Tab-separated table of C-alpha atoms and ligand atoms in Angstrom:
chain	number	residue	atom	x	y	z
O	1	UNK	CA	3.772	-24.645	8.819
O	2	UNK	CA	2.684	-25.370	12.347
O	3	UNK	CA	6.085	-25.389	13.979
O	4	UNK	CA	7.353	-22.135	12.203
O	5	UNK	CA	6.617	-19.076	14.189
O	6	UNK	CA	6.196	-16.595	12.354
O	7	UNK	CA	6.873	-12.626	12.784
O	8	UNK	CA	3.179	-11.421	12.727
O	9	UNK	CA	-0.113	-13.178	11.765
O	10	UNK	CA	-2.545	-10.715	10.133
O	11	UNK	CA	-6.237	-11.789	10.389
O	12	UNK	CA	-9.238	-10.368	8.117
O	13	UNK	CA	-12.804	-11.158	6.885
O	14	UNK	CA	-11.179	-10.771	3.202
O	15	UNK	CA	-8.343	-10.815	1.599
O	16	UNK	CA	-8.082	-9.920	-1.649
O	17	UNK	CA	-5.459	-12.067	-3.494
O	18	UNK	CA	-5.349	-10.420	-7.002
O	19	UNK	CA	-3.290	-14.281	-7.609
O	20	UNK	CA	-6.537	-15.896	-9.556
O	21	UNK	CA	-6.891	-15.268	-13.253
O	22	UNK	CA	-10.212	-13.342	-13.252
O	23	UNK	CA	-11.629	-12.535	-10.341
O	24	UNK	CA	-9.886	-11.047	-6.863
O	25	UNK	CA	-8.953	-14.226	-5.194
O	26	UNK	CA	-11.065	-13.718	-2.537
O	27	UNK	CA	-10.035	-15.783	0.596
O	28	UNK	CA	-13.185	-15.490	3.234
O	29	UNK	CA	-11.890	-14.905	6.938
O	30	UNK	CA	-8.493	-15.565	5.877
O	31	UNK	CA	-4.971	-15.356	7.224
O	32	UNK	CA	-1.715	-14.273	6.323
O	33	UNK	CA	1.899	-14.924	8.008
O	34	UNK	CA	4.610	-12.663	7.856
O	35	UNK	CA	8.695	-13.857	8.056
O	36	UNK	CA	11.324	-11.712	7.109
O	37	UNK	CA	9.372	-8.706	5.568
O	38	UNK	CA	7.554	-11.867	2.981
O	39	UNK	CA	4.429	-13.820	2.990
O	40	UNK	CA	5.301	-17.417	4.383
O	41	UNK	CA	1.697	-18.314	4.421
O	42	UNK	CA	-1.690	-17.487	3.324
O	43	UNK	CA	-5.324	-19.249	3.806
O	44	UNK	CA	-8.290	-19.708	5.553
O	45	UNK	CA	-8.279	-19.275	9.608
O	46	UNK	CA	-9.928	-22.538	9.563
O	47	UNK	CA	-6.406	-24.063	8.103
O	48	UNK	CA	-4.979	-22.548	11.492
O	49	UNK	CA	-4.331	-24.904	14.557
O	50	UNK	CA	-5.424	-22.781	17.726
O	51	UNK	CA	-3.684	-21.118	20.113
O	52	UNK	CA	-3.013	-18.425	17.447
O	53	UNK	CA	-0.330	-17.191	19.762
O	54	UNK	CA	1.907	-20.181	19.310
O	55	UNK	CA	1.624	-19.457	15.090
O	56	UNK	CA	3.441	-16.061	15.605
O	57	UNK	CA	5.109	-13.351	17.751
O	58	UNK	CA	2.407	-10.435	16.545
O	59	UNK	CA	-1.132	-11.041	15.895
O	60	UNK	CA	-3.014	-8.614	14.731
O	61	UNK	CA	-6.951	-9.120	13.780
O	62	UNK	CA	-8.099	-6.374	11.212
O	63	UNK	CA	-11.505	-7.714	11.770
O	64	UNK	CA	-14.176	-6.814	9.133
O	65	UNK	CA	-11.304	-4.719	7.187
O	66	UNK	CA	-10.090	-5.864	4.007
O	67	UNK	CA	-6.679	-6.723	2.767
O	68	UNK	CA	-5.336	-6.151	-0.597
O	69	UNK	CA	-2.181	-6.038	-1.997
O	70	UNK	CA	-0.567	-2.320	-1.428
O	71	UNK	CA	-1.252	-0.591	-4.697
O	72	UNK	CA	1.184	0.273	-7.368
O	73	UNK	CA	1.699	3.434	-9.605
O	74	UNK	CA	3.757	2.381	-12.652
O	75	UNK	CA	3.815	5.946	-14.824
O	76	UNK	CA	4.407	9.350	-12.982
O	77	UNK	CA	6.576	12.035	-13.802
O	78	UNK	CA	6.477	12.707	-9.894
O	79	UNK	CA	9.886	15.255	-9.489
O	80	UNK	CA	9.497	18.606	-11.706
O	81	UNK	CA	9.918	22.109	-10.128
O	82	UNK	CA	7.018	24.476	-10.649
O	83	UNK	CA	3.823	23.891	-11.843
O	84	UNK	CA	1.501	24.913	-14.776
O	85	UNK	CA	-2.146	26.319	-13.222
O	86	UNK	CA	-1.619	29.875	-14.737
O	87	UNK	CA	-1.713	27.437	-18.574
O	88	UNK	CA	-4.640	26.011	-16.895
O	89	UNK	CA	-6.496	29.373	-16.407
O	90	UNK	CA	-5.246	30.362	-19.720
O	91	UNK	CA	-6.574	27.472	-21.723
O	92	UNK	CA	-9.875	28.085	-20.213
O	93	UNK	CA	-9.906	31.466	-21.256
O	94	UNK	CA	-9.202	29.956	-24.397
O	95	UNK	CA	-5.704	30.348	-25.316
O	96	UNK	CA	-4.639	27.475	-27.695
O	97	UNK	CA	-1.551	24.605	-26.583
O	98	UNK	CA	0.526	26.490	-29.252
O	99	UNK	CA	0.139	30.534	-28.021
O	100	UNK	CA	1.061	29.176	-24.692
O	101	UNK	CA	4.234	27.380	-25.339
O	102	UNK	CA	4.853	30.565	-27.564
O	103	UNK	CA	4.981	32.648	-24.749
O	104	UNK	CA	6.890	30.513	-22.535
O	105	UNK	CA	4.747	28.034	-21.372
O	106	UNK	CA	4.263	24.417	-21.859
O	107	UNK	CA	6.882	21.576	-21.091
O	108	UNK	CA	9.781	24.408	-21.796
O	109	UNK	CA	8.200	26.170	-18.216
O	110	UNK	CA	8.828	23.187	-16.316
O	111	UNK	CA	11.712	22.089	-18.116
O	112	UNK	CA	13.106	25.824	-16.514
O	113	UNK	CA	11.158	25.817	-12.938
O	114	UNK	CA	13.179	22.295	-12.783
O	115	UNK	CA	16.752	23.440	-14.015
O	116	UNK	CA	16.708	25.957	-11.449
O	117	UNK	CA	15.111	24.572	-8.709
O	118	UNK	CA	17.470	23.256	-5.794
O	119	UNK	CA	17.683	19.643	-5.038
O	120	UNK	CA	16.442	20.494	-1.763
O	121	UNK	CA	13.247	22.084	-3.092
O	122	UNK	CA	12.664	18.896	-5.403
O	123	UNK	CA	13.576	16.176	-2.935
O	124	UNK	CA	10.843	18.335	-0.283
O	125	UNK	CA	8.159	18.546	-3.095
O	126	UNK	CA	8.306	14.745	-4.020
O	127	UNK	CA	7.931	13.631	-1.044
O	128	UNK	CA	5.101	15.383	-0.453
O	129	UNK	CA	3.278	13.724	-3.520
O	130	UNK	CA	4.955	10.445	-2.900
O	131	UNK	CA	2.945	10.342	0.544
O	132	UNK	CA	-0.290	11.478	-0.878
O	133	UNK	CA	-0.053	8.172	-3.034
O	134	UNK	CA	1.410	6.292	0.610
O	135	UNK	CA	-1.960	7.570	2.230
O	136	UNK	CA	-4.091	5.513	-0.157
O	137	UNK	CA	-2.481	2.335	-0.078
O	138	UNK	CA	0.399	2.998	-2.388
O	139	UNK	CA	3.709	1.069	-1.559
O	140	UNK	CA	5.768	1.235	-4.959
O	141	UNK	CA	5.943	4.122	-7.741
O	142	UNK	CA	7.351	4.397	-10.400
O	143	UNK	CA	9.320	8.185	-11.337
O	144	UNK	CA	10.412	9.349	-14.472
O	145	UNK	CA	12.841	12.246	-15.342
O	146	UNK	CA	12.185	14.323	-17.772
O	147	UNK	CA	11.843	17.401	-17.349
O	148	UNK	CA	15.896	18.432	-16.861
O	149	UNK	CA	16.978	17.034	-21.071
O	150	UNK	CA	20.725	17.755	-20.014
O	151	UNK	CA	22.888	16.233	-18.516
O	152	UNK	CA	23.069	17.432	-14.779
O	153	UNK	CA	19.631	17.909	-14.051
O	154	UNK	CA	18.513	14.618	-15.550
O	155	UNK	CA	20.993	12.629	-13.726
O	156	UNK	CA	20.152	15.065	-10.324
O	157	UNK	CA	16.555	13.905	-10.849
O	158	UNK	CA	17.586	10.066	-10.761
O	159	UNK	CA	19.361	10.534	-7.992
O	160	UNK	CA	16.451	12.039	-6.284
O	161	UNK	CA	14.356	9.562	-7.054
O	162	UNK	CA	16.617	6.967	-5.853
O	163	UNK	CA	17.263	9.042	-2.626
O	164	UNK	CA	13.267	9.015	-2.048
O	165	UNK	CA	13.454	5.632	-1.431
O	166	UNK	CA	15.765	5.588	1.344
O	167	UNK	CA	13.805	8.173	2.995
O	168	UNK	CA	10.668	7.145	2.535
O	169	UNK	CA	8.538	4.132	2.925
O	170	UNK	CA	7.734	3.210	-0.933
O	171	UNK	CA	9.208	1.242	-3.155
O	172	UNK	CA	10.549	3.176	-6.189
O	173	UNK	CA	11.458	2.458	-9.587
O	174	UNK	CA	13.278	4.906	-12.012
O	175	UNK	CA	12.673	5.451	-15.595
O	176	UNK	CA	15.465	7.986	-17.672
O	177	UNK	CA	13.081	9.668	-20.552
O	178	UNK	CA	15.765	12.011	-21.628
O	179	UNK	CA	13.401	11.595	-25.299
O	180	UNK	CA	10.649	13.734	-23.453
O	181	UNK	CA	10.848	16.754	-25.552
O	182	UNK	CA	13.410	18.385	-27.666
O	183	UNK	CA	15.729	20.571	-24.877
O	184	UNK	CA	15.661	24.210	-26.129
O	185	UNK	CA	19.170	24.502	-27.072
O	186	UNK	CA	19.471	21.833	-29.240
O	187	UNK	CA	18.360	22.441	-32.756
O	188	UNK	CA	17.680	19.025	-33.980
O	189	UNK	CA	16.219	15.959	-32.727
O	190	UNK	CA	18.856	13.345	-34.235
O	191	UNK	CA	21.755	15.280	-32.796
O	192	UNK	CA	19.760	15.211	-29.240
O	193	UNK	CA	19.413	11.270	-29.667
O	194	UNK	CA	22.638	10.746	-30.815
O	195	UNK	CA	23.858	12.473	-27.262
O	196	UNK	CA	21.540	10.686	-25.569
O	197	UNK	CA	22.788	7.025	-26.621
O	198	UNK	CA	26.330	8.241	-26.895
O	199	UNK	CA	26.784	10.291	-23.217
O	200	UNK	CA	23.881	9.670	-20.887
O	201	UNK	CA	22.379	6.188	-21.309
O	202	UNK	CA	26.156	4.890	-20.613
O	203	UNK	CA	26.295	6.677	-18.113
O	204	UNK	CA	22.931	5.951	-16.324
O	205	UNK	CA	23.354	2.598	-16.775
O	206	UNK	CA	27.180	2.580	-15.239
O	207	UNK	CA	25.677	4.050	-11.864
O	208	UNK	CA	22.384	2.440	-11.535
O	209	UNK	CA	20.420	5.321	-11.988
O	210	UNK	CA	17.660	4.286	-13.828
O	211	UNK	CA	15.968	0.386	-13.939
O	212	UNK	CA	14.337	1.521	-17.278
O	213	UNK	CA	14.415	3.727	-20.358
O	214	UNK	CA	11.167	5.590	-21.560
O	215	UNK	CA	10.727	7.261	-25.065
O	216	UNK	CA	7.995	9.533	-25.897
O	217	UNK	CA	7.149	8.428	-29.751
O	218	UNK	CA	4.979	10.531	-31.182
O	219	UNK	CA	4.192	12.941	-34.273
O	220	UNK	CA	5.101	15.963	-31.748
O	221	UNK	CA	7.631	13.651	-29.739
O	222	UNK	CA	10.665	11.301	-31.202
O	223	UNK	CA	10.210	9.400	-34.756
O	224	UNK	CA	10.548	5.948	-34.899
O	225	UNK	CA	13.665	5.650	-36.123
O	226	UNK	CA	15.051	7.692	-33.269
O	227	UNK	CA	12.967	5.694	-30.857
O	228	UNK	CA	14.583	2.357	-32.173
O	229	UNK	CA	18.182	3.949	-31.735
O	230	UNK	CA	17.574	4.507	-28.108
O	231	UNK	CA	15.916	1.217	-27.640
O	232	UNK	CA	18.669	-0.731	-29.552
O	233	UNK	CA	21.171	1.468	-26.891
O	234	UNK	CA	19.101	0.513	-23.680
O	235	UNK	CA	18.770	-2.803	-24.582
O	236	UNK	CA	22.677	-3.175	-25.084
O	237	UNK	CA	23.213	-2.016	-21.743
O	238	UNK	CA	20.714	-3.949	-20.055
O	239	UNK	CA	18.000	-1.373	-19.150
O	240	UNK	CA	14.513	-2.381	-19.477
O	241	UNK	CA	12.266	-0.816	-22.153
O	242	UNK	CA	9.094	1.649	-21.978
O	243	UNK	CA	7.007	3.586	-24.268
O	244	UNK	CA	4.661	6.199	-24.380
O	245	UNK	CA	3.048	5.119	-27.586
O	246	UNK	CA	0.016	5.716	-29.842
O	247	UNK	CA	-1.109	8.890	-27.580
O	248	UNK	CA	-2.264	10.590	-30.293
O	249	UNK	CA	-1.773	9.195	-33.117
O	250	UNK	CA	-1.254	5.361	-34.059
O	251	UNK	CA	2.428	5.484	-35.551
O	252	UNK	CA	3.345	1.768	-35.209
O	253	UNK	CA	5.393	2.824	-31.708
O	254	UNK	CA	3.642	-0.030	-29.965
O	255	UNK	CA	5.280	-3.018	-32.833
O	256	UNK	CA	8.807	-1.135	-32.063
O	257	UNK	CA	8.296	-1.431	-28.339
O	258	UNK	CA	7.040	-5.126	-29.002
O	259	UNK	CA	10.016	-5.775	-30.954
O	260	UNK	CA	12.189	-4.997	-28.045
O	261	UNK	CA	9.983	-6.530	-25.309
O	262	UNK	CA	9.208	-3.793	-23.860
O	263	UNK	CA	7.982	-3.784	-20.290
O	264	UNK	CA	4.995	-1.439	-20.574
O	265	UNK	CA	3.318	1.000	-23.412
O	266	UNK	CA	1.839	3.500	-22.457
O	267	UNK	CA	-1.237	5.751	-23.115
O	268	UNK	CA	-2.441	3.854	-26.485
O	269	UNK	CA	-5.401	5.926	-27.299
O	270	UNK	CA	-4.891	5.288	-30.782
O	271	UNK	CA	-3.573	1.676	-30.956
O	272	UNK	CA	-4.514	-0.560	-33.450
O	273	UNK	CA	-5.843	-4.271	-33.563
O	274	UNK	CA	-2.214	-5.182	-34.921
O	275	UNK	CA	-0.575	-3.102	-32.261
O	276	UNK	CA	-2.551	-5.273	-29.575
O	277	UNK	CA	-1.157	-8.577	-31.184
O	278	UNK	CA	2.287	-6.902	-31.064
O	279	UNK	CA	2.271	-6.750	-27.266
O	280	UNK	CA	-0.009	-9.425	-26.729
O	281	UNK	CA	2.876	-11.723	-28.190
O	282	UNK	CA	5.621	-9.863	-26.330
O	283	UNK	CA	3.952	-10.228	-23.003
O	284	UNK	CA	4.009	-6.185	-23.015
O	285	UNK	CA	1.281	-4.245	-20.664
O	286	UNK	CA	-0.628	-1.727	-21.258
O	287	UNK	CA	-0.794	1.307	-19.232
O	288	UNK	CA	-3.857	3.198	-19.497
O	289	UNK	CA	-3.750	6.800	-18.088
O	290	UNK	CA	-7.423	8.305	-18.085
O	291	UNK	CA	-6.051	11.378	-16.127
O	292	UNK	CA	-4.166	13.048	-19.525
O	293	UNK	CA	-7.424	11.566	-21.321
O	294	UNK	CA	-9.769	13.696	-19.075
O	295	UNK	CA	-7.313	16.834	-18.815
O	296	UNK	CA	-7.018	17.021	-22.408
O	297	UNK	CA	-10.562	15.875	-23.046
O	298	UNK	CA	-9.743	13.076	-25.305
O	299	UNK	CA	-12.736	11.945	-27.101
O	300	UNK	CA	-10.440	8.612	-28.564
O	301	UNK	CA	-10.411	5.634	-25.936
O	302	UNK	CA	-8.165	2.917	-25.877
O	303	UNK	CA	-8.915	-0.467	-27.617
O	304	UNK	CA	-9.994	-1.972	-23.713
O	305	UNK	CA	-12.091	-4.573	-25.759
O	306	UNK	CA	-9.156	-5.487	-28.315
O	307	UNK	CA	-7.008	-5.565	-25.024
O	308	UNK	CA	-9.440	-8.061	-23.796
O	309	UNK	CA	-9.695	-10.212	-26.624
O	310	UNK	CA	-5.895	-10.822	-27.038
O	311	UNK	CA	-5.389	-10.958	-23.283
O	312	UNK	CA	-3.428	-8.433	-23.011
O	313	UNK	CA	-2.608	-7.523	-18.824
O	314	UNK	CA	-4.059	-3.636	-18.716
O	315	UNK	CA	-2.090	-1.633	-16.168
O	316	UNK	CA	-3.763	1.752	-14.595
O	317	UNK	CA	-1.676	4.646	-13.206
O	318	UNK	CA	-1.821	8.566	-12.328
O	319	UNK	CA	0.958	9.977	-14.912
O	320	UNK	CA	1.354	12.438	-12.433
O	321	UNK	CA	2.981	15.509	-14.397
O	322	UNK	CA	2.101	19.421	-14.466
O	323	UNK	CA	1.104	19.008	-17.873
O	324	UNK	CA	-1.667	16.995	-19.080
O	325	UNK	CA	-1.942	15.013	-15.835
O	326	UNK	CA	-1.682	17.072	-12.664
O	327	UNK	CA	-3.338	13.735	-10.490
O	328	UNK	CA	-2.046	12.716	-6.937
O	329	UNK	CA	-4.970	10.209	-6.522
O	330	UNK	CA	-4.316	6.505	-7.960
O	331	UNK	CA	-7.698	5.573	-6.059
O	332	UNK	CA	-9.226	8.391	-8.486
O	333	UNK	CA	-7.800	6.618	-11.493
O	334	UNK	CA	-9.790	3.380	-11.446
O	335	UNK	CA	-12.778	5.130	-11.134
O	336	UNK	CA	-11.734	7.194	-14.404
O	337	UNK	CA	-10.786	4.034	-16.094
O	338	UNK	CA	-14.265	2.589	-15.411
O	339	UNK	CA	-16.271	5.025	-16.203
O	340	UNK	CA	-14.287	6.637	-19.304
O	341	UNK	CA	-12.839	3.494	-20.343
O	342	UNK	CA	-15.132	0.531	-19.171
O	343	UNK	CA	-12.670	-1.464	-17.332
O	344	UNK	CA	-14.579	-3.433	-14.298
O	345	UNK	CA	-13.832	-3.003	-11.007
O	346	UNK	CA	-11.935	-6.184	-10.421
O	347	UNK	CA	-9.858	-5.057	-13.646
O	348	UNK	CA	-9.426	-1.559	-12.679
O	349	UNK	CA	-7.749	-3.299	-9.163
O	350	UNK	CA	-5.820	-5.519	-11.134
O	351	UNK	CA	-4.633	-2.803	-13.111
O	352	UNK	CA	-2.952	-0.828	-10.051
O	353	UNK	CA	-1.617	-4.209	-8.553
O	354	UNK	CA	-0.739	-7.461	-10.141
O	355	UNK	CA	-0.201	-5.614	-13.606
O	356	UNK	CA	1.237	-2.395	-12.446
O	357	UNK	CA	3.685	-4.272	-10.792
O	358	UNK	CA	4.387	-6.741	-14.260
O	359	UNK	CA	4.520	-2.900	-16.110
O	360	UNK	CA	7.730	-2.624	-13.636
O	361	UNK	CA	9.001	-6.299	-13.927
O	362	UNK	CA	8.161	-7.184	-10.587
O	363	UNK	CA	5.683	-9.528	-10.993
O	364	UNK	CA	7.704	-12.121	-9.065
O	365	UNK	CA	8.187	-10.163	-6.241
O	366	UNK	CA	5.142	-7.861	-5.762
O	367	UNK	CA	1.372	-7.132	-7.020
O	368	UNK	CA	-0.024	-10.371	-5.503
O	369	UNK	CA	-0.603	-11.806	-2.036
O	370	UNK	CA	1.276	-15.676	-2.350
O	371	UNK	CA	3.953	-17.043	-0.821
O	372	UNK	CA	6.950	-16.053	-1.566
O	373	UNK	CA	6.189	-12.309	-1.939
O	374	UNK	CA	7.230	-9.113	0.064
O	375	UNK	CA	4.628	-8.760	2.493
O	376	UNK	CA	2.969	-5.170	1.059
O	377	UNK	CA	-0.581	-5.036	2.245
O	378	UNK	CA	-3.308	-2.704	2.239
O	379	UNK	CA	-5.889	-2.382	4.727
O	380	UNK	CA	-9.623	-1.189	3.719
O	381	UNK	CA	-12.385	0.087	5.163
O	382	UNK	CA	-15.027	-1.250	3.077
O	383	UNK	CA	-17.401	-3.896	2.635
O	384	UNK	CA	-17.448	-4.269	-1.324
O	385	UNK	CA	-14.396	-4.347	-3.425
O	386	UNK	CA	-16.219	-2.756	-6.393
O	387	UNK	CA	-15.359	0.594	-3.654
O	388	UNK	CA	-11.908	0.832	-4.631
O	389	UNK	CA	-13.524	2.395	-7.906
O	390	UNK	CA	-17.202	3.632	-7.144
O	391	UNK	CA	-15.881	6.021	-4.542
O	392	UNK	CA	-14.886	9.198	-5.814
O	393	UNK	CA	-13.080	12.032	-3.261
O	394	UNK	CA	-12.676	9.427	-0.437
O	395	UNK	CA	-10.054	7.352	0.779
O	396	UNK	CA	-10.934	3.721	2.731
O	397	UNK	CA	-7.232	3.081	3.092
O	398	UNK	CA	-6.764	2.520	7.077
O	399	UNK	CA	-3.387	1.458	6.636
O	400	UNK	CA	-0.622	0.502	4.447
O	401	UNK	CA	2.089	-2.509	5.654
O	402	UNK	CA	5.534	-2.467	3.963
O	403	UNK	CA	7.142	-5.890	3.822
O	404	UNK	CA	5.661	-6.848	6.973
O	405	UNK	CA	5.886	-3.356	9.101
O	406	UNK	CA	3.025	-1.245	9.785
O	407	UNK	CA	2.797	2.321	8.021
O	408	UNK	CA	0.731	4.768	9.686
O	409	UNK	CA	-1.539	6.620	7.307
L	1	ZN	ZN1	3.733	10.039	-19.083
């Protein structure tokens, strides 16, 4: 260590490791150095050997900030055209989820508002709520399609997605969830999945669109059956497997997306004690989104203290969608999960870092400060970690640093 020189030497009161099993890691007036975008080294000043200058070319001292690792939102549906606050009004007024979508509205309203919207439009709209999440510590989301069903616009929205991340500063993953909904012109839901494994997952997976494939299984979604025929398809083709399970109703999806190791389910209102040992044994996490559970005033909470018991990693992200979930705040989203679900503070943070970024399979790479791992840091202004959560409507992030390079927020 004390004859590398390093790129930049970041100095803080905390940092926040998110590396120990339960509790943040804390390392008191600690250090971390920065090679090649990574983390080469991180400790206590007091490990240092003075002058400081002599460690590395940059040193920057954040003082009485503290550092965490840059957040992580594993489930959005960030890239539709429209939105849905006329449905909003509506249900307020106290139309009914099934006069709406019979006059137009519902997912079929975005499904149109995204057809027709240029790529242009999308691309400028995305960004815009990709750097809402960028100016609260957010360095890697995750985007679904969804809301194209055929062909050209679900492949247009994966390449949008990818595109986003050469433009901006986050990390992105892609998720294909062709089985979002039934498109209108198809009459039945086997003859939709059939296309779906026979002409687009081939193709997705041919051009590195998508790193995953999501399936909405659900009484008013995709059976079972036709969940396990796009799962056999993905995993033949070497995508990586998501779920949105047990939303509503507890229909085994979580054992199916077990069965296939799954990266993530997702929702799991409704999952049962031998759903939890599913994806406890599979190593699967569980994504808790408390946005959809407060927009569609759930009254059923996930099993947080079944979760516990088996050990299973709880992930926590926005679901952003115009649907159920219109949320551009992940910072909002732990303090949902705590107070609706229960989740601590230090779990709630764990939930949009070290297993957000295991919900994405890149727990070697991100979610943690260690050695070893692309240097994405945030910076706080706070003096209690428990903030993160307790603050609701304000935003301590000071700064966000992607693999080693300062982001201006
Ligand atoms: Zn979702």
């Amino acid at each position: 260590m004390e004859n590398q020189v390093w790129d930049s030497l970041l100095l803080s009161r905390s940092i926040l490791t998110m590396e120990a099993k339960h509790d943040y890691g804390e390392i008191n007036n600690g250090a971390i150095g920065i090679k090649d975008g990574h983390i080469a080294w991180i400790g206590s000043q007091t490990e240092l050997s003075q002058p400081y200058s002599q460690l590395a070319n940059t040193i920057i001292d954040y003082g009485h900030h503290f550092l965490s690792p840059a957040l992580i939102d594993c489930h959005t549906h960030l890239i539709y055209g429209g939105q849905r606050a006329n449905e909003f009004a509506l249900r307020l007024a106290g139309k009914t989820y099934a006069e709406i979508a019979l006059a137009g509205g519902g997912i079929n309203a975005t499904v149109h508002a995204t057809r027709t919207a240029s790529d242009d439009d999308l691309f400028r709209i995305a960004s815009q709520r990709l750097l809402n999440l960028q100016r609260e510590g957010v360095g890697c989301v995750e985007i679904k399609s969804g809301y194209g069903l055929d062909t050209d616009t679900e492949l247009r929205l994966l390449r949008i997605a990818r595109s986003l991340q050469d433009h901006s500063q986050i990390k992105i993953i892609t998720t294909y969830l062709g089985a979002h909904a039934l498109p209108p012109e198809y009459p039945s839901a086997d003859e939709y999945i059939d296309f779906i494994c026979r002409e687009i997952l081939p193709k997705i997976a041919t051009e590195h669109l998508a790193d995953a494939v999501d399936v909405f299984c659900e009484h008013i979604g995709f059976t079972l059956m036709q969940t396990e025929q796009v799962f056999k398809t993905a995993r033949r083709l070497g995508l990586a497997i998501k779920c949105h399970a047990e939303q509503l109703s507890d229909i085994g999806a979580s054992q199916l997306a077990a069965k296939y190791q799954a990266l993530s389910v997702d929702h799991l209102e409704f999952l049962s004690e031998a759903g939890v040992k599913a994806i406890a044994q599979s190593g699967t996490v569980a994504v808790l989104l408390p946005g959809a559970f407060y927009m569609l005033q759930e009254t059923q909470k996930p099993p947080i203290a079944l979760l516990r018991k088996h050990q299973v990693p709880m992930a926590i992200a926005t679901d952003m969608n115009p649907g159920t979930s219109p949320v551009g705040s992940l910072l909002l989203m732990l303090n949902m999960a705590c107070i609706f679900f229960g989740l601590t503070p230090y779990e709630a943070l764990a939930g949009v870092t070290k297993h957000a970024a295991k919900a994405l399979g890149l727990e070697k790479t991100h979610g943690t400060l260690q050695p070893g791992k692309v240097a994405d840091i945030a910076v706080w202004d706070i003096k209690d970690p428990a903030e993160l959560a307790y603050y609701i409507g304000f935003n301590p992030c000071i700064q966000l640093i992607k693999a080693g390079k300062k982001i201006c927020n």
